[in-house]
Tab-separated table of C-alpha atoms in Angstrom:
chain	number	residue	atom	x	y	z
A	270	MET	CA	-0.070	-0.013	-0.056
A	271	PRO	CA	2.685	2.604	-0.967
A	272	LEU	CA	0.172	5.476	-1.620
A	273	HIS	CA	-1.170	5.058	1.961
A	274	SER	CA	2.198	5.642	3.629
A	275	VAL	CA	3.079	9.074	1.926
A	276	PRO	CA	2.949	12.149	4.359
A	277	ASN	CA	0.101	13.953	2.397
A	278	VAL	CA	-2.153	11.069	2.090
A	279	LYS	CA	-4.912	12.899	3.847
A	280	HIS	CA	-5.371	15.046	0.722
A	281	PHE	CA	-6.363	12.282	-1.353
A	282	ILE	CA	-7.311	9.413	0.745
A	283	ARG	CA	-11.066	9.553	-0.197
A	284	GLN	CA	-10.275	8.923	-3.742
A	285	LEU	CA	-7.765	6.354	-2.956
A	286	SER	CA	-10.297	4.518	-0.846
A	287	TYR	CA	-12.823	4.712	-3.509
A	288	LEU	CA	-10.608	3.217	-6.191
A	289	THR	CA	-9.330	0.501	-3.710
A	290	LEU	CA	-13.054	-0.596	-2.766
A	291	GLU	CA	-13.904	-0.677	-6.552
A	292	TYR	CA	-10.787	-2.870	-7.199
A	293	LEU	CA	-11.755	-5.343	-4.183
A	294	ASP	CA	-15.360	-5.355	-5.455
A	295	LYS	CA	-13.943	-6.969	-8.797
A	296	ASP	CA	-11.424	-9.131	-6.988
A	297	PRO	CA	-12.382	-10.040	-3.409
A	298	ARG	CA	-9.306	-12.110	-3.074
A	299	CYS	CA	-7.151	-9.063	-2.497
A	300	THR	CA	-9.170	-7.831	0.556
A	301	VAL	CA	-7.152	-9.637	3.299
A	302	PRO	CA	-3.795	-8.571	1.545
A	303	VAL	CA	-5.082	-4.988	1.492
A	304	ILE	CA	-6.213	-5.139	5.240
A	305	LEU	CA	-2.886	-6.546	6.135
A	306	GLY	CA	-0.991	-3.794	4.021
A	307	ILE	CA	-2.947	-1.201	5.911
A	308	LEU	CA	-2.077	-2.711	9.374
A	309	ASN	CA	1.546	-3.003	8.388
A	310	ILE	CA	1.734	0.625	7.820
A	311	TRP	CA	-0.372	1.893	10.621
A	312	PRO	CA	0.924	5.341	11.805
A	313	ILE	CA	2.607	5.599	15.123
A	314	GLN	CA	2.533	9.503	15.804
A	315	SER	CA	-0.281	10.849	13.458
A	316	ALA	CA	-3.551	10.338	15.319
A	317	GLN	CA	-5.353	12.307	12.336
A	318	LYS	CA	-3.911	9.720	9.853
A	319	ARG	CA	-4.917	6.767	12.081
A	320	ILE	CA	-8.622	8.073	12.022
A	321	LEU	CA	-8.588	8.263	8.242
A	322	LEU	CA	-6.934	4.545	7.993
A	323	PHE	CA	-9.524	3.308	10.574
A	324	ASP	CA	-12.479	4.557	8.640
A	325	GLU	CA	-11.020	2.889	5.516
A	326	LEU	CA	-10.196	-0.361	7.450
A	327	LYS	CA	-13.964	-0.642	8.606
A	328	GLU	CA	-15.003	-0.529	4.818
A	329	TYR	CA	-12.346	-3.361	3.880
A	330	LEU	CA	-13.611	-5.441	6.839
A	331	THR	CA	-17.083	-5.650	5.397
A	332	MET	CA	-15.849	-7.264	2.307
A	333	ALA	CA	-13.675	-9.925	3.770
A	334	ALA	CA	-14.611	-13.457	4.374
A	335	GLN	CA	-14.063	-14.193	8.261
A	336	GLY	CA	-12.191	-17.449	7.571
A	337	GLU	CA	-9.793	-15.564	5.359
A	338	LEU	CA	-8.925	-13.185	8.409
A	339	ARG	CA	-7.620	-15.862	10.598
A	340	PRO	CA	-3.770	-15.148	9.947
A	341	ILE	CA	-4.194	-11.427	10.657
A	342	VAL	CA	-6.774	-11.334	13.489
A	343	ASP	CA	-3.917	-10.961	16.187
A	344	ASN	CA	-2.342	-7.886	14.251
A	345	PHE	CA	-5.900	-6.616	13.793
A	346	PHE	CA	-7.126	-6.676	17.344
A	347	CYS	CA	-3.710	-5.236	18.457
A	348	VAL	CA	-4.269	-2.291	16.340
A	349	ILE	CA	-7.845	-1.780	17.356
A	350	ALA	CA	-6.708	-2.047	21.191
A	351	GLN	CA	-3.933	0.672	20.298
A	352	CYS	CA	-6.631	2.971	18.940
A	353	LEU	CA	-9.238	2.806	21.595
A	354	GLY	CA	-6.617	3.132	24.208
A	355	SER	CA	-5.151	6.280	22.440
A	356	ASN	CA	-4.775	9.523	24.575
A	357	HIS	CA	-6.024	11.216	21.471
A	358	PHE	CA	-9.696	11.761	22.354
A	359	GLN	CA	-11.159	11.808	18.811
A	360	LEU	CA	-9.302	8.601	17.813
A	361	ALA	CA	-10.242	6.729	20.965
A	362	ASP	CA	-13.981	8.027	21.036
A	363	ARG	CA	-14.497	6.955	17.471
A	364	VAL	CA	-13.113	3.414	17.788
A	365	LEU	CA	-14.990	2.912	21.079
A	366	GLN	CA	-18.243	4.112	19.536
A	367	TRP	CA	-17.679	1.565	16.725
A	368	VAL	CA	-16.890	-1.266	18.869
A	369	ASP	CA	-19.830	-0.400	21.225
A	370	THR	CA	-22.260	-0.253	18.292
A	371	GLU	CA	-21.063	-3.626	16.820
A	372	LEU	CA	-21.207	-5.203	20.175
A	373	THR	CA	-24.725	-3.922	21.199
A	374	LEU	CA	-26.276	-4.892	17.884
A	375	TYR	CA	-24.311	-8.052	17.941
A	376	ILE	CA	-24.312	-8.233	14.198
A	377	GLN	CA	-23.764	-11.679	13.141
A	378	SER	CA	-22.758	-11.551	9.522
A	379	HIS	CA	-19.787	-13.417	8.601
A	380	ASN	CA	-17.638	-10.123	8.475
A	381	SER	CA	-18.654	-8.195	11.496
A	382	PHE	CA	-16.695	-6.969	14.396
A	383	SER	CA	-18.966	-8.778	16.965
A	384	SER	CA	-18.711	-12.077	15.014
A	385	LEU	CA	-14.850	-11.751	14.884
A	386	VAL	CA	-14.801	-11.258	18.625
A	387	THR	CA	-16.920	-14.242	19.139
A	388	THR	CA	-15.044	-16.395	16.720
A	389	TYR	CA	-11.493	-15.286	17.782
A	390	ARG	CA	-11.954	-14.785	21.353
A	391	ARG	CA	-8.631	-15.533	22.522
A	392	HIS	CA	-7.033	-12.911	20.297
A	393	ALA	CA	-9.879	-10.306	20.905
A	394	TYR	CA	-9.912	-10.543	24.677
A	395	ASN	CA	-5.999	-10.687	25.234
A	396	HIS	CA	-5.802	-7.332	23.293
A	397	LEU	CA	-8.930	-5.515	24.029
A	398	VAL	CA	-9.611	-6.123	27.701
A	399	PRO	CA	-6.090	-4.807	28.885
A	400	ALA	CA	-6.564	-1.586	26.874
A	401	LEU	CA	-10.146	-1.206	28.277
A	402	MET	CA	-8.886	-1.892	31.762
A	403	GLU	CA	-6.168	0.738	31.478
A	404	ASN	CA	-8.695	3.229	29.882
A	405	VAL	CA	-11.056	2.730	32.946
A	406	ARG	CA	-8.128	3.285	35.305
A	407	ALA	CA	-6.197	6.165	33.867
A	408	HIS	CA	-7.728	7.643	30.844
A	409	TRP	CA	-7.897	11.462	31.013
A	410	HIS	CA	-11.238	11.767	29.657
A	411	LYS	CA	-14.431	10.769	31.491
A	412	LYS	CA	-16.328	9.814	28.488
A	413	ILE	CA	-13.594	7.305	27.302
A	414	GLN	CA	-13.640	5.818	30.706
A	415	GLU	CA	-17.372	5.348	30.666
A	416	SER	CA	-17.485	3.929	27.142
A	417	SER	CA	-14.685	1.498	28.082
A	418	ASN	CA	-16.344	0.446	31.141
A	419	MET	CA	-19.725	-0.254	29.306
A	420	ILE	CA	-17.801	-2.336	26.558
A	421	MET	CA	-16.010	-4.384	29.378
A	422	HIS	CA	-19.442	-5.425	30.702
A	423	MET	CA	-20.532	-6.477	27.375
A	424	MET	CA	-17.398	-8.623	26.899
A	425	ILE	CA	-18.074	-10.274	30.501
A	426	GLN	CA	-21.428	-11.298	29.133
A	427	VAL	CA	-20.048	-12.702	25.959
A	428	ASP	CA	-17.476	-14.979	27.711
A	429	PRO	CA	-17.299	-14.313	31.489
A	430	GLN	CA	-14.375	-17.038	31.931
A	431	ARG	CA	-12.142	-15.902	29.380
A	432	TYR	CA	-12.731	-12.270	30.593
A	433	LEU	CA	-11.747	-12.980	34.100
A	434	ASP	CA	-8.570	-15.066	33.050
A	435	VAL	CA	-7.403	-11.938	30.988
A	436	PHE	CA	-8.425	-9.620	33.879
A	437	ARG	CA	-6.530	-11.501	36.487
A	438	ARG	CA	-3.461	-11.538	34.121
A	439	GLN	CA	-3.610	-7.890	33.543
A	440	ARG	CA	-4.042	-7.127	37.212
A	441	LYS	CA	-0.931	-9.219	38.114
A	442	ARG	CA	0.995	-7.421	35.533
A	443	MET	CA	-0.234	-3.987	36.776
A	444	MET	CA	0.652	-4.872	40.436
A	445	LYS	CA	4.259	-6.029	39.414
A	446	THR	CA	4.705	-2.749	37.656
A	447	VAL	CA	3.536	-0.834	40.762
A	448	ARG	CA	6.111	-2.875	42.979
A	449	ARG	CA	8.905	-2.145	40.377
A	450	LYS	CA	8.174	1.524	40.433
A	451	LYS	CA	7.989	1.529	44.244
A	452	LYS	CA	11.215	-0.555	44.566
A	453	LYS	CA	12.875	2.085	41.941
A	454	TYR	CA	11.674	5.142	44.096
A	455	ARG	CA	13.030	3.419	47.370
A	456	LEU	CA	16.475	2.870	45.574
A	457	ARG	CA	16.515	6.581	44.390
A	458	GLY	CA	15.711	7.766	47.830
A	459	ARG	CA	18.473	5.701	49.454
A	460	SER	CA	20.862	6.839	46.745
A	461	SER	CA	19.968	10.490	47.369
A	462	GLU	CA	20.302	9.965	51.110
A	463	THR	CA	23.947	8.453	50.542
A	464	ASP	CA	24.867	11.248	48.423
A	465	GLN	CA	23.816	13.851	50.896
A	466	GLY	CA	25.550	12.006	53.829
A	467	THR	CA	28.804	11.844	51.448
A	468	ARG	CA	28.609	15.741	51.022
A	469	GLY	CA	28.052	16.192	54.886
A	470	ASP	CA	31.086	14.212	55.574
A	471	ARG	CA	33.248	16.542	53.377
């Protein structure tokens, strides 16, 4: 997807998306390679570009057969989790609204997001649940916290046991991170006290 990676793609992405959709309509076999191409060039810094590519990605997803998505579902859910966990409000809010709508309507077409979550639960929960938990715990915007909490409750209803498994693993990771930070601060404090004592002896 060379044209999607150029810096000024925002100026012609609508036309590019239209042409790509026309091409995929004639040759659906290329849908998954196109989705993979989008995922592989996913921007790291530009939230605005991620919003544009996310809107495009949704369109391509509706054209892909679910079974063909198996090789890329882990990468797909990883990107979705990064987007909904973004500190950029517009990006996180747009992705959360889409996820909420899909899960609420529980659209069971072969290429819906809710169907992907149901079919590939291990990949979906491993990526989405930690991102949602972090949003609820620490996101700066209240709406993102509330939306994430609502989606978490829906995912609990879909598969309570899998949710609890991921929830417990993520909580252990968070506790380890907190313990490491506390230990780091204690060591810094001791080092500072030692330095002060050394200067005092002089």
